[in-house]
Amino acid sequence: MTTPSFHSLSDVHAQPRRFLDHLFQVAVTRALPLANTARFLPEPPTPGSGGRTVVIGAGKAGGAMAQAVEAHWPADAPLEGLVVTRYHHVPPRPDGVPQRIEVVQASHPVPDEAGQAAAQRILAMVQGLTENDLVLCLISGGGSSLLTLPAEGLSLQEKQGINKALLNSGANISEMNCVRKHLSRIKGGRLAAACAPARVVTLTISDVPGDDPSIIASGPTVPDASSCAEAVAILQRYGIAVPGNIRDQLEQGALETPKPGDAVFDGHEVHLIATPQQSLEAAAEAARASGLAAYILSDEMEGESREVGKVHAALARAVAMKNQPFQKPCVILSGGETTVTIRKQLPATPRGRGGRAGEFCMGLALGLQGQPGVYALAADTDGIDGVEDNAGAFVAPDTLARAMATGMKLDQFLDRNDAYGYFDRLGDLVVSGPTYTNVNDFRALLIL
């Protein structure tokens, strides 16, 4: 993912798409673990104490986070552990950094047997630790599915079905992870409880609005303030069925998680090593260095992706036509985690493909209606939009016209949630490959 430098407005005018790619790369680079981990690492256990350092963790950035710890941990200090990441998300190993932490791969966004096996191994690894031991937990987005260990009485297949239903329901990340925590033997602080009496230091990369560590990867090592009753209400709200024995346990509070104030968390530390806001600020600084004004709307935007796209379009049109509320030329940035509700389809309807970023771009293109001077890029900072091979998509003033010239009607692609099909045929997919980090949605609107 290499883009040129942009030193002036004329460079931006000449290559708007490459400029937006440049901002995306800057945002991703800001969130890479190798550059953000060293200052948050604790001291190793005192030599002679017999204390071990056990590294555990899960997430799309798990492989990169493990390598960052290996690069910065004292060479003479013992280090061991196991981290699980998404398939094909282990980065090339930095030169001169020997492997000391095992990294395994599993499925995302729907959990699989490999993730379950990794969770079982991690839970076994922290049994029998002492107060002299240190557990370093590396957590990033995606860990909820990668670190899967269903509650007693719930099979992996049943958990997979519930997870798929949540993903298709339009539930936000906080709602999904509330349910996941209460249907797990390792999430929602339960992993921290298993580590007792060892000291636990959690390093996390935020992919959630508000940067709440209890939501990132369903908070396996931090207290959980949500309740079984809330999980039941969420399942009812979205019409998601669970086995009767599990529903009974939820309603009785038998699957409750460790709460804030529980002594099991005494002495533990949690550090956010990268956040969405930091990446947006880095992109804004890069835009200003190119002679553009830059505005960050929020790093916490949620809502239905296509509708958020339409709102961004309305704002961009106001700037383009009226110089309100911002004056052009400028860049408008936002982050957060939007949702996509999968529409029911008639039999024989072509299968839709795509994720949040592509759906946002379809809503944006619809709202812009070919507005001159407005370009946009939306992408997931992990490099994968949904389950496809693209990070997101690009929108230009001629997007709708080019699509119509090929016979594509945007409303038909919206109806079947087919952002990938729409932008692929236009040559407007953003393809970066896995980035080995994850600070969630990145959106940039360029108004010239």
Short mmCIF file of C-alpha atoms in Angstrom, two decimals:
data_model
loop_
_atom_site.label_atom_id
_atom_site.label_comp_id
_atom_site.label_asym_id
_atom_site.label_seq_id
_atom_site.Cartn_x
_atom_site.Cartn_y
_atom_site.Cartn_z
CA MET A 1 0.00 0.00 0.00
CA THR A 2 2.35 2.72 -1.28
CA THR A 3 1.20 6.19 -2.28
CA PRO A 4 3.11 9.31 -3.31
CA SER A 5 3.64 12.36 -1.14
CA PHE A 6 1.28 15.28 -1.64
CA HIS A 7 3.00 18.60 -1.11
CA SER A 8 0.45 21.01 -2.55
CA LEU A 9 -3.18 21.47 -3.52
CA SER A 10 -2.25 21.05 -7.15
CA ASP A 11 -1.01 17.54 -6.35
CA VAL A 12 -4.34 16.78 -4.67
CA HIS A 13 -6.36 18.15 -7.59
CA ALA A 14 -4.31 16.08 -10.02
CA GLN A 15 -4.74 12.77 -8.14
CA PRO A 16 -7.74 12.88 -5.77
CA ARG A 17 -8.10 9.12 -5.53
CA ARG A 18 -4.44 8.53 -4.76
CA PHE A 19 -4.60 11.33 -2.21
CA LEU A 20 -7.44 9.59 -0.39
CA ASP A 21 -5.48 6.33 -0.52
CA HIS A 22 -2.59 8.25 1.04
CA LEU A 23 -4.78 9.42 3.94
CA PHE A 24 -5.97 5.84 4.51
CA GLN A 25 -2.38 4.60 4.62
CA VAL A 26 -1.42 7.33 7.10
CA ALA A 27 -4.34 6.34 9.35
CA VAL A 28 -3.40 2.65 9.23
CA THR A 29 0.29 3.31 9.83
CA ARG A 30 -0.53 5.30 12.96
CA ALA A 31 -2.21 2.23 14.44
CA LEU A 32 0.49 -0.38 13.73
CA PRO A 33 1.57 -2.21 16.91
CA LEU A 34 5.34 -2.10 16.31
CA ALA A 35 5.37 1.69 16.72
CA ASN A 36 2.93 1.85 19.64
CA THR A 37 3.77 -0.93 22.07
CA ALA A 38 7.14 -0.29 23.74
CA ARG A 39 6.10 2.49 26.13
CA PHE A 40 3.24 0.41 27.57
CA LEU A 41 5.19 -2.74 28.35
CA PRO A 42 5.55 -3.55 32.07
CA GLU A 43 8.77 -4.60 33.72
CA PRO A 44 9.43 -8.35 33.58
CA PRO A 45 9.06 -10.33 36.81
CA THR A 46 11.97 -9.81 39.19
CA PRO A 47 14.88 -12.11 38.37
CA GLY A 48 15.13 -14.85 40.98
CA SER A 49 11.43 -14.67 41.87
CA GLY A 50 10.60 -17.62 39.64
CA GLY A 51 7.97 -15.49 37.96
CA ARG A 52 7.00 -16.25 34.37
CA THR A 53 5.75 -13.89 31.67
CA VAL A 54 2.88 -15.50 29.77
CA VAL A 55 1.57 -13.71 26.68
CA ILE A 56 -1.98 -14.47 25.57
CA GLY A 57 -4.40 -12.67 23.30
CA ALA A 58 -6.70 -12.53 20.33
CA GLY A 59 -7.63 -10.22 17.49
CA LYS A 60 -6.96 -9.20 13.91
CA ALA A 61 -3.84 -7.40 15.12
CA GLY A 62 -2.79 -10.34 17.30
CA GLY A 63 0.11 -11.47 15.14
CA ALA A 64 1.51 -7.97 14.80
CA MET A 65 1.06 -7.27 18.51
CA ALA A 66 2.93 -10.46 19.41
CA GLN A 67 5.80 -9.46 17.13
CA ALA A 68 5.90 -5.99 18.70
CA VAL A 69 6.24 -7.51 22.17
CA GLU A 70 8.98 -9.84 20.93
CA ALA A 71 10.83 -6.91 19.38
CA HIS A 72 10.77 -4.80 22.54
CA TRP A 73 10.94 -7.39 25.36
CA PRO A 74 14.38 -7.77 26.97
CA ALA A 75 16.29 -10.54 25.22
CA ASP A 76 17.40 -12.04 28.55
CA ALA A 77 13.91 -12.05 30.09
CA PRO A 78 11.85 -15.25 29.69
CA LEU A 79 8.80 -14.93 27.42
CA GLU A 80 6.22 -17.50 26.31
CA GLY A 81 2.63 -17.64 25.20
CA LEU A 82 -0.07 -18.08 22.59
CA VAL A 83 -2.03 -15.54 20.54
CA VAL A 84 -4.79 -16.21 17.98
CA THR A 85 -5.42 -14.03 14.92
CA ARG A 86 -7.53 -14.17 11.78
CA TYR A 87 -6.54 -16.42 8.90
CA HIS A 88 -3.91 -14.72 6.69
CA HIS A 89 -3.32 -11.95 9.25
CA VAL A 90 0.17 -12.90 10.43
CA PRO A 91 2.54 -10.20 9.13
CA PRO A 92 6.01 -10.83 7.75
CA ARG A 93 8.45 -11.17 10.64
CA PRO A 94 10.70 -8.13 11.23
CA ASP A 95 14.37 -8.78 10.56
CA GLY A 96 16.29 -9.91 13.60
CA VAL A 97 13.24 -10.57 15.80
CA PRO A 98 13.15 -14.21 16.92
CA GLN A 99 9.77 -15.83 17.56
CA ARG A 100 9.04 -16.44 21.23
CA ILE A 101 5.23 -16.35 21.17
CA GLU A 102 3.18 -18.91 19.26
CA VAL A 103 0.61 -17.43 16.87
CA VAL A 104 -2.27 -19.54 15.56
CA GLN A 105 -5.01 -18.60 13.09
CA ALA A 106 -8.79 -18.98 13.21
CA SER A 107 -11.98 -17.75 11.57
CA HIS A 108 -13.57 -14.31 11.62
CA PRO A 109 -16.34 -13.11 11.75
CA VAL A 110 -17.94 -16.52 12.41
CA PRO A 111 -15.98 -18.67 14.90
CA ASP A 112 -14.61 -22.10 14.03
CA GLU A 113 -13.01 -25.14 15.65
CA ALA A 114 -9.53 -23.61 15.40
CA GLY A 115 -10.62 -20.61 17.47
CA GLN A 116 -12.24 -22.86 20.03
CA ALA A 117 -9.10 -24.99 20.30
CA ALA A 118 -6.97 -21.85 20.76
CA ALA A 119 -9.27 -20.57 23.50
CA GLN A 120 -9.07 -23.90 25.31
CA ARG A 121 -5.27 -23.85 25.10
CA ILE A 122 -5.09 -20.25 26.37
CA LEU A 123 -7.37 -21.03 29.28
CA ALA A 124 -5.26 -24.08 30.17
CA MET A 125 -2.05 -22.04 29.84
CA VAL A 126 -3.01 -19.63 32.64
CA GLN A 127 -4.03 -22.30 35.13
CA GLY A 128 -1.83 -22.60 38.22
CA LEU A 129 -0.11 -19.23 37.92
CA THR A 130 1.20 -17.50 41.04
CA GLU A 131 1.35 -13.93 42.30
CA ASN A 132 4.93 -13.76 40.99
CA ASP A 133 3.78 -14.35 37.41
CA LEU A 134 2.87 -11.74 34.80
CA VAL A 135 0.19 -12.25 32.16
CA LEU A 136 0.46 -9.91 29.19
CA CYS A 137 -2.82 -9.95 27.28
CA LEU A 138 -2.89 -8.58 23.70
CA ILE A 139 -6.40 -7.67 22.55
CA SER A 140 -7.69 -6.17 19.32
CA GLY A 141 -10.89 -6.13 17.30
CA GLY A 142 -12.08 -9.46 15.99
CA GLY A 143 -11.16 -11.26 19.20
CA SER A 144 -14.80 -12.04 19.97
CA SER A 145 -14.99 -14.65 17.22
CA LEU A 146 -11.34 -15.69 17.31
CA LEU A 147 -11.40 -16.48 21.03
CA THR A 148 -14.51 -18.63 21.23
CA LEU A 149 -15.39 -20.98 24.06
CA PRO A 150 -19.16 -21.48 24.31
CA ALA A 151 -20.91 -21.59 27.68
CA GLU A 152 -21.64 -25.01 29.16
CA GLY A 153 -24.60 -26.52 27.35
CA LEU A 154 -24.03 -24.51 24.15
CA SER A 155 -22.37 -26.20 21.17
CA LEU A 156 -20.01 -24.49 18.77
CA GLN A 157 -22.54 -24.98 15.98
CA GLU A 158 -25.23 -23.26 18.05
CA LYS A 159 -22.82 -20.45 18.89
CA GLN A 160 -22.00 -20.05 15.18
CA GLY A 161 -25.70 -19.74 14.36
CA ILE A 162 -26.26 -17.10 17.03
CA ASN A 163 -23.20 -15.19 15.82
CA LYS A 164 -24.40 -15.20 12.21
CA ALA A 165 -27.84 -13.99 13.29
CA LEU A 166 -26.28 -11.13 15.27
CA LEU A 167 -24.10 -10.12 12.32
CA ASN A 168 -27.12 -9.99 10.00
CA SER A 169 -29.48 -8.32 12.47
CA GLY A 170 -28.19 -4.74 12.42
CA ALA A 171 -27.23 -4.92 16.10
CA ASN A 172 -24.37 -2.61 17.05
CA ILE A 173 -21.05 -3.87 18.40
CA SER A 174 -21.94 -3.17 22.03
CA GLU A 175 -25.14 -5.21 21.72
CA MET A 176 -23.43 -8.08 19.93
CA ASN A 177 -20.64 -8.29 22.47
CA CYS A 178 -23.06 -8.16 25.41
CA VAL A 179 -24.62 -11.36 24.10
CA ARG A 180 -21.26 -12.92 23.26
CA LYS A 181 -19.89 -12.27 26.74
CA HIS A 182 -22.77 -14.01 28.44
CA LEU A 183 -22.59 -17.03 26.16
CA SER A 184 -18.87 -17.60 26.75
CA ARG A 185 -16.55 -19.26 29.26
CA ILE A 186 -13.66 -16.90 28.47
CA LYS A 187 -15.04 -13.44 27.59
CA GLY A 188 -16.41 -10.69 29.81
CA GLY A 189 -13.60 -10.82 32.38
CA ARG A 190 -13.62 -14.59 32.76
CA LEU A 191 -10.12 -14.97 31.33
CA ALA A 192 -8.79 -12.55 33.98
CA ALA A 193 -10.46 -14.63 36.68
CA ALA A 194 -8.71 -17.72 35.32
CA CYS A 195 -5.33 -15.95 35.57
CA ALA A 196 -5.63 -15.24 39.31
CA PRO A 197 -3.56 -14.62 41.36
CA ALA A 198 -1.14 -13.53 38.62
CA ARG A 199 -0.84 -9.86 37.67
CA VAL A 200 -2.56 -9.09 34.35
CA VAL A 201 -1.57 -6.24 32.02
CA THR A 202 -3.83 -5.83 28.99
CA LEU A 203 -2.64 -3.96 25.90
CA THR A 204 -5.45 -3.24 23.48
CA ILE A 205 -6.07 -1.64 20.11
CA SER A 206 -9.53 -0.10 20.04
CA ASP A 207 -11.99 -0.83 17.25
CA VAL A 208 -15.13 0.30 19.07
CA PRO A 209 -16.92 3.64 19.47
CA GLY A 210 -15.92 5.13 22.81
CA ASP A 211 -12.81 2.92 23.20
CA ASP A 212 -14.43 0.90 26.02
CA PRO A 213 -12.05 -2.01 26.81
CA SER A 214 -14.97 -4.10 28.01
CA ILE A 215 -16.40 -4.07 24.48
CA ILE A 216 -13.17 -4.60 22.51
CA ALA A 217 -13.11 -8.35 21.70
CA SER A 218 -15.80 -8.75 24.39
CA GLY A 219 -13.34 -7.77 27.14
CA PRO A 220 -11.88 -11.13 28.23
CA THR A 221 -9.64 -9.56 30.91
CA VAL A 222 -11.68 -6.56 32.09
CA PRO A 223 -14.81 -6.18 34.24
CA ASP A 224 -18.20 -6.40 32.53
CA ALA A 225 -20.95 -4.01 33.61
CA SER A 226 -23.58 -5.54 31.33
CA SER A 227 -26.00 -8.19 32.55
CA CYS A 228 -27.73 -11.40 31.58
CA ALA A 229 -30.99 -9.45 31.52
CA GLU A 230 -29.56 -7.06 28.93
CA ALA A 231 -28.42 -9.99 26.81
CA VAL A 232 -31.95 -11.46 26.92
CA ALA A 233 -33.44 -8.09 25.90
CA ILE A 234 -31.05 -7.82 22.93
CA LEU A 235 -31.89 -11.33 21.73
CA GLN A 236 -35.59 -10.48 21.96
CA ARG A 237 -35.13 -7.12 20.22
CA TYR A 238 -33.61 -8.72 17.15
CA GLY A 239 -35.64 -11.93 17.18
CA ILE A 240 -32.62 -14.19 17.70
CA ALA A 241 -33.35 -17.66 19.02
CA VAL A 242 -31.11 -19.50 21.51
CA PRO A 243 -31.49 -23.02 22.91
CA GLY A 244 -34.03 -23.26 25.72
CA ASN A 245 -31.51 -24.32 28.36
CA ILE A 246 -29.34 -21.29 27.55
CA ARG A 247 -32.28 -18.90 27.62
CA ASP A 248 -33.25 -20.32 31.04
CA GLN A 249 -29.74 -19.76 32.36
CA LEU A 250 -29.70 -16.20 31.03
CA GLU A 251 -33.07 -15.41 32.57
CA GLN A 252 -31.95 -16.87 35.89
CA GLY A 253 -28.67 -14.93 35.83
CA ALA A 254 -26.65 -18.14 35.92
CA LEU A 255 -24.33 -16.93 33.11
CA GLU A 256 -23.35 -13.66 34.79
CA THR A 257 -19.89 -12.19 34.26
CA PRO A 258 -17.38 -10.72 36.77
CA LYS A 259 -18.35 -7.13 37.55
CA PRO A 260 -16.49 -3.87 38.26
CA GLY A 261 -15.12 -3.93 41.80
CA ASP A 262 -14.51 -7.67 41.80
CA ALA A 263 -11.28 -8.43 43.65
CA VAL A 264 -10.14 -10.61 40.76
CA PHE A 265 -9.18 -7.42 38.91
CA ASP A 266 -7.12 -5.88 41.74
CA GLY A 267 -3.74 -4.67 40.53
CA HIS A 268 -4.55 -5.23 36.86
CA GLU A 269 -3.70 -2.63 34.21
CA VAL A 270 -5.30 -1.81 30.86
CA HIS A 271 -3.60 0.35 28.22
CA LEU A 272 -5.02 1.54 24.91
CA ILE A 273 -2.03 1.52 22.56
CA ALA A 274 -3.91 2.71 19.45
CA THR A 275 -7.32 4.27 18.93
CA PRO A 276 -9.54 5.41 16.04
CA GLN A 277 -9.18 9.07 17.08
CA GLN A 278 -5.40 8.90 16.86
CA SER A 279 -5.59 7.56 13.31
CA LEU A 280 -8.09 10.22 12.25
CA GLU A 281 -5.85 12.92 13.72
CA ALA A 282 -2.88 11.54 11.79
CA ALA A 283 -4.89 11.66 8.54
CA ALA A 284 -6.06 15.20 9.34
CA GLU A 285 -2.46 16.30 9.88
CA ALA A 286 -1.46 14.79 6.53
CA ALA A 287 -4.31 16.63 4.80
CA ARG A 288 -3.29 19.94 6.35
CA ALA A 289 0.29 19.35 5.23
CA SER A 290 -1.06 19.25 1.67
CA GLY A 291 -2.74 22.64 2.03
CA LEU A 292 -6.26 21.48 2.90
CA ALA A 293 -8.42 22.28 5.87
CA ALA A 294 -9.34 19.08 7.72
CA TYR A 295 -12.28 18.36 10.00
CA ILE A 296 -12.95 15.30 12.15
CA LEU A 297 -16.66 14.77 12.66
CA SER A 298 -16.35 11.95 15.19
CA ASP A 299 -14.61 8.65 15.80
CA GLU A 300 -17.79 7.18 17.32
CA MET A 301 -20.30 7.17 14.46
CA GLU A 302 -22.79 4.33 14.46
CA GLY A 303 -25.98 3.57 12.57
CA GLU A 304 -27.11 1.87 9.38
CA SER A 305 -24.22 2.20 6.92
CA ARG A 306 -26.23 3.42 3.93
CA GLU A 307 -28.03 6.03 6.05
CA VAL A 308 -24.76 7.30 7.52
CA GLY A 309 -23.54 7.58 3.93
CA LYS A 310 -26.54 9.71 2.98
CA VAL A 311 -25.93 12.03 5.93
CA HIS A 312 -22.29 12.46 4.91
CA ALA A 313 -23.48 13.20 1.37
CA ALA A 314 -25.79 15.95 2.58
CA LEU A 315 -22.94 17.55 4.50
CA ALA A 316 -20.56 17.30 1.53
CA ARG A 317 -23.12 18.89 -0.81
CA ALA A 318 -23.63 21.78 1.60
CA VAL A 319 -19.90 22.41 1.68
CA ALA A 320 -19.53 22.05 -2.10
CA MET A 321 -22.44 24.34 -3.00
CA LYS A 322 -22.67 26.78 -0.07
CA ASN A 323 -19.32 26.63 1.75
CA GLN A 324 -21.28 25.67 4.88
CA PRO A 325 -20.58 24.58 7.57
CA PHE A 326 -16.99 24.28 6.28
CA GLN A 327 -15.21 26.12 3.50
CA LYS A 328 -13.77 24.16 0.60
CA PRO A 329 -11.25 22.90 -0.30
CA CYS A 330 -11.27 20.59 2.67
CA VAL A 331 -11.26 17.02 3.92
CA ILE A 332 -13.96 15.68 6.22
CA LEU A 333 -13.01 12.62 8.27
CA SER A 334 -15.02 10.24 10.43
CA GLY A 335 -14.73 6.86 12.10
CA GLY A 336 -16.74 4.50 14.25
CA GLU A 337 -18.56 1.30 13.44
CA THR A 338 -21.69 1.33 11.33
CA THR A 339 -23.92 -1.69 10.74
CA VAL A 340 -25.52 -3.43 7.78
CA THR A 341 -28.92 -5.06 8.04
CA ILE A 342 -29.08 -7.86 5.48
CA ARG A 343 -32.24 -7.53 3.39
CA LYS A 344 -34.34 -10.63 2.74
CA GLN A 345 -34.22 -11.66 -0.89
CA LEU A 346 -36.53 -13.46 -3.27
CA PRO A 347 -35.38 -16.88 -4.51
CA ALA A 348 -32.86 -16.77 -7.38
CA THR A 349 -31.76 -13.22 -6.47
CA PRO A 350 -27.99 -12.84 -7.02
CA ARG A 351 -26.12 -13.05 -3.71
CA GLY A 352 -25.00 -9.71 -2.37
CA ARG A 353 -21.39 -9.25 -1.28
CA GLY A 354 -19.73 -6.52 0.70
CA GLY A 355 -19.38 -4.90 4.09
CA ARG A 356 -19.99 -1.72 6.04
CA ALA A 357 -17.59 0.50 4.09
CA GLY A 358 -19.00 -0.49 0.70
CA GLU A 359 -22.56 -0.07 1.89
CA PHE A 360 -21.67 3.39 3.21
CA CYS A 361 -20.24 4.27 -0.20
CA MET A 362 -23.42 3.18 -1.98
CA GLY A 363 -25.50 5.39 0.32
CA LEU A 364 -23.02 8.22 -0.16
CA ALA A 365 -23.10 7.95 -3.97
CA LEU A 366 -26.89 7.91 -3.88
CA GLY A 367 -26.96 11.04 -1.73
CA LEU A 368 -24.30 12.92 -3.69
CA GLN A 369 -26.06 12.43 -7.03
CA GLY A 370 -22.87 13.16 -8.93
CA GLN A 371 -22.01 16.34 -7.03
CA PRO A 372 -19.01 17.93 -8.81
CA GLY A 373 -15.82 18.25 -6.82
CA VAL A 374 -16.61 15.61 -4.18
CA TYR A 375 -14.51 12.46 -3.84
CA ALA A 376 -14.60 9.92 -1.03
CA LEU A 377 -13.01 6.78 0.32
CA ALA A 378 -14.40 4.52 3.02
CA ALA A 379 -12.50 1.47 4.23
CA ASP A 380 -12.05 -0.83 7.18
CA THR A 381 -8.63 -0.25 8.72
CA ASP A 382 -8.02 -3.99 9.03
CA GLY A 383 -8.00 -4.15 5.22
CA ILE A 384 -11.06 -6.41 4.95
CA ASP A 385 -14.57 -5.05 4.44
CA GLY A 386 -16.83 -7.82 5.71
CA VAL A 387 -15.56 -11.14 4.35
CA GLU A 388 -14.36 -10.06 0.91
CA ASP A 389 -10.84 -9.20 -0.29
CA ASN A 390 -11.30 -5.42 -0.36
CA ALA A 391 -10.92 -2.85 2.39
CA GLY A 392 -13.66 -0.59 1.05
CA ALA A 393 -14.51 1.54 -1.97
CA PHE A 394 -13.98 4.87 -3.68
CA VAL A 395 -16.64 7.35 -4.85
CA ALA A 396 -16.15 10.09 -7.46
CA PRO A 397 -18.41 12.66 -9.13
CA ASP A 398 -18.88 10.32 -12.10
CA THR A 399 -19.61 7.14 -10.10
CA LEU A 400 -23.35 7.05 -10.84
CA ALA A 401 -22.89 8.01 -14.51
CA ARG A 402 -20.30 5.31 -15.13
CA ALA A 403 -22.49 2.73 -13.40
CA MET A 404 -25.55 3.65 -15.44
CA ALA A 405 -23.49 3.47 -18.64
CA THR A 406 -22.86 -0.21 -17.85
CA GLY A 407 -26.51 -0.86 -17.03
CA MET A 408 -26.08 -0.93 -13.25
CA LYS A 409 -28.83 0.62 -11.13
CA LEU A 410 -27.64 1.58 -7.67
CA ASP A 411 -30.97 0.88 -5.95
CA GLN A 412 -30.88 -2.74 -7.11
CA PHE A 413 -27.43 -3.25 -5.61
CA LEU A 414 -28.52 -1.56 -2.39
CA ASP A 415 -31.58 -3.81 -2.19
CA ARG A 416 -29.39 -6.91 -2.10
CA ASN A 417 -26.48 -5.43 -0.09
CA ASP A 418 -24.11 -5.90 -3.04
CA ALA A 419 -21.52 -3.15 -2.64
CA TYR A 420 -18.72 -5.43 -3.78
CA GLY A 421 -20.47 -6.22 -7.06
CA TYR A 422 -21.24 -2.56 -7.71
CA PHE A 423 -17.79 -1.10 -7.09
CA ASP A 424 -15.88 -4.07 -8.50
CA ARG A 425 -17.42 -3.56 -11.93
CA LEU A 426 -16.48 0.12 -11.74
CA GLY A 427 -12.89 -0.63 -10.77
CA ASP A 428 -13.45 1.36 -7.59
CA LEU A 429 -12.73 -1.17 -4.86
CA VAL A 430 -10.03 -0.22 -2.35
CA VAL A 431 -7.78 -3.27 -2.01
CA SER A 432 -4.99 -3.08 0.55
CA GLY A 433 -4.75 -6.64 1.83
CA PRO A 434 -4.61 -7.30 5.59
CA THR A 435 -3.07 -4.34 7.41
CA TYR A 436 -2.29 -6.22 10.67
CA THR A 437 -4.09 -3.68 12.80
CA ASN A 438 -7.70 -2.59 13.34
CA VAL A 439 -9.11 0.75 14.49
CA ASN A 440 -12.34 0.22 12.60
CA ASP A 441 -14.05 2.36 9.96
CA PHE A 442 -12.13 5.11 8.18
CA ARG A 443 -14.02 7.59 6.01
CA ALA A 444 -12.58 10.58 4.13
CA LEU A 445 -14.51 13.05 1.96
CA LEU A 446 -12.44 15.35 -0.24
CA ILE A 447 -14.26 18.50 -1.40
CA LEU A 448 -12.45 20.62 -3.98
#
